[in-house]
Short mmCIF file of C-alpha atoms in Angstrom, two decimals:
data_model
loop_
_atom_site.label_atom_id
_atom_site.label_comp_id
_atom_site.label_asym_id
_atom_site.label_seq_id
_atom_site.Cartn_x
_atom_site.Cartn_y
_atom_site.Cartn_z
CA UNK W 226 0.15 -0.08 -0.40
CA UNK W 227 2.78 2.58 0.75
CA UNK W 228 3.96 2.04 -2.88
CA UNK W 229 0.68 3.44 -4.08
CA UNK W 230 0.82 6.20 -2.47
CA UNK W 231 4.80 6.82 -3.26
CA UNK W 232 3.29 7.10 -6.53
CA UNK W 233 0.59 9.03 -6.66
CA UNK W 234 2.94 11.36 -3.83
CA UNK W 235 5.39 12.97 -4.98
CA UNK W 236 8.21 14.30 -2.59
CA UNK W 237 7.68 17.87 -4.57
CA UNK W 238 5.64 20.14 -6.16
CA UNK W 239 6.54 22.82 -8.66
CA UNK W 240 5.93 26.09 -5.85
CA UNK W 241 3.02 27.16 -8.76
CA UNK W 242 1.37 24.40 -7.58
CA UNK W 243 -2.10 25.05 -4.75
CA UNK W 244 -5.16 24.03 -3.60
CA UNK W 245 -7.30 26.68 -5.55
CA UNK W 246 -7.56 26.48 -9.38
CA UNK W 247 -8.61 29.35 -11.66
CA UNK W 248 -10.38 27.80 -14.78
CA UNK W 249 -11.30 30.19 -17.77
CA UNK W 250 -12.98 29.89 -21.14
CA UNK W 251 -16.05 28.16 -18.96
CA UNK W 252 -19.96 28.21 -20.89
CA UNK W 253 -21.80 31.06 -19.87
CA UNK W 254 -24.50 28.79 -19.24
CA UNK W 255 -22.44 25.96 -17.17
CA UNK W 256 -24.35 25.59 -13.20
CA UNK W 257 -22.48 24.78 -9.86
CA UNK W 258 -23.79 21.26 -10.38
CA UNK W 259 -21.99 20.28 -13.64
CA UNK W 260 -18.48 21.72 -12.48
CA UNK W 261 -18.98 19.48 -9.39
CA UNK W 262 -19.50 16.76 -11.99
CA UNK W 263 -16.51 17.10 -14.06
CA UNK W 264 -14.02 18.53 -11.22
CA UNK W 265 -15.05 16.47 -8.63
CA UNK W 266 -14.16 13.64 -10.58
CA UNK W 267 -10.18 14.15 -9.21
CA UNK W 268 -11.06 14.76 -5.47
CA UNK W 269 -12.94 16.12 -2.82
CA UNK W 270 -13.68 19.55 -3.34
CA UNK W 271 -14.16 22.02 -0.84
CA UNK W 272 -15.66 25.04 -2.96
CA UNK W 273 -16.58 26.60 -6.42
CA UNK W 274 -16.93 29.85 -7.17
CA UNK W 275 -18.81 30.59 -10.80
CA UNK W 276 -18.11 34.18 -12.13
CA UNK W 277 -21.61 35.63 -12.24
CA UNK W 278 -20.88 39.92 -12.99
CA UNK W 279 -20.67 40.65 -17.22
CA UNK W 280 -16.64 40.74 -16.58
CA UNK W 281 -15.85 37.33 -15.14
CA UNK W 282 -18.28 35.13 -16.74
CA UNK W 283 -17.02 31.79 -17.77
CA UNK W 284 -14.44 31.75 -15.16
CA UNK W 285 -14.43 30.14 -11.58
CA UNK W 286 -12.25 29.15 -7.97
CA UNK W 287 -12.38 25.06 -7.65
CA UNK W 288 -10.92 25.13 -4.10
CA UNK W 289 -10.54 21.16 -3.76
CA UNK W 290 -9.04 19.69 -0.08
CA UNK W 291 -5.91 18.42 -1.51
CA UNK W 292 -2.94 19.75 -2.98
CA UNK W 293 -2.24 16.23 -4.79
CA UNK W 294 -6.16 16.46 -6.41
CA UNK W 295 -5.62 19.85 -8.07
CA UNK W 296 -2.63 18.60 -9.34
CA UNK W 297 -4.55 16.11 -11.25
CA UNK W 298 -7.68 18.33 -12.18
CA UNK W 299 -4.77 20.11 -13.42
CA UNK W 300 -3.27 17.55 -15.56
CA UNK W 301 -6.39 15.79 -16.56
CA UNK W 302 -9.16 18.92 -17.45
CA UNK W 303 -6.44 21.64 -19.03
CA UNK W 304 -7.53 22.03 -22.63
CA UNK W 305 -10.85 19.33 -21.81
CA UNK W 306 -14.35 20.04 -24.16
CA UNK W 307 -17.14 21.43 -22.49
CA UNK W 308 -19.83 22.09 -25.00
CA UNK W 309 -17.58 22.69 -27.99
CA UNK W 310 -15.63 24.78 -25.36
CA UNK W 311 -11.47 24.10 -24.10
CA UNK W 312 -11.32 24.70 -20.40
CA UNK W 313 -8.10 26.42 -19.70
CA UNK W 314 -7.28 25.56 -16.49
CA UNK W 315 -4.70 27.25 -14.27
CA UNK W 316 -3.12 27.68 -10.65
CA UNK W 317 -4.71 30.65 -8.62
CA UNK W 318 -1.74 32.74 -8.06
CA UNK W 319 -2.04 35.04 -5.37
CA UNK W 320 0.88 37.41 -5.71
CA UNK W 321 -0.53 38.21 -9.71
CA UNK W 322 -3.68 38.77 -8.54
CA UNK W 323 -2.93 41.29 -5.71
CA UNK W 324 -0.63 43.27 -7.91
CA UNK W 325 -3.07 43.63 -10.79
CA UNK W 326 -5.44 45.34 -7.91
CA UNK W 327 -2.33 47.59 -6.69
CA UNK W 328 -2.12 48.50 -10.70
CA UNK W 329 -5.61 49.36 -11.26
CA UNK W 330 -5.55 51.51 -8.62
CA UNK W 331 -2.33 53.29 -8.78
CA UNK W 332 -3.92 54.09 -12.43
CA UNK W 333 -7.60 54.88 -10.88
CA UNK W 334 -5.36 57.11 -8.71
CA UNK W 335 -3.34 59.02 -11.54
CA UNK W 336 -6.69 59.50 -13.61
CA UNK W 337 -8.02 61.52 -10.20
CA UNK W 338 -5.36 63.81 -9.71
CA UNK W 339 -5.36 64.51 -13.56
CA UNK W 340 -8.19 65.44 -13.23
CA UNK W 341 -7.72 67.15 -9.78
CA UNK W 342 -5.54 69.82 -11.44
CA UNK W 343 -6.91 69.95 -14.78
CA UNK W 344 -3.52 67.97 -16.57
CA UNK W 345 -4.29 67.34 -20.20
CA UNK W 346 -2.98 64.31 -22.01
CA UNK W 347 -3.39 65.96 -25.48
CA UNK W 348 -1.59 69.63 -24.74
#
């Protein structure tokens, strides 16, 4: 039995591997139950969050209980065809998400300052 565990759980995983997956290119009408059917084949799922706003439709976050189940899902479901759309399954990288949010805040702050001081870029 230990032999089976050794094969399933390698000693080291790449640093980007984590339990949270970011899924893109989903059909807009996919349901949470359908997501559980597709992703649940690879292990116990803690949570699925489907994008429901205009700019997040077609995306989801899938959180697995176990990191090795998440890795298995990425390995098997990247490029998987669902209703004529090929899924893009990535590991969620919090540092990239926070960097993007910070960048958006800085741009808004610059725009606000330009408006406040009447700076026009066209002149």
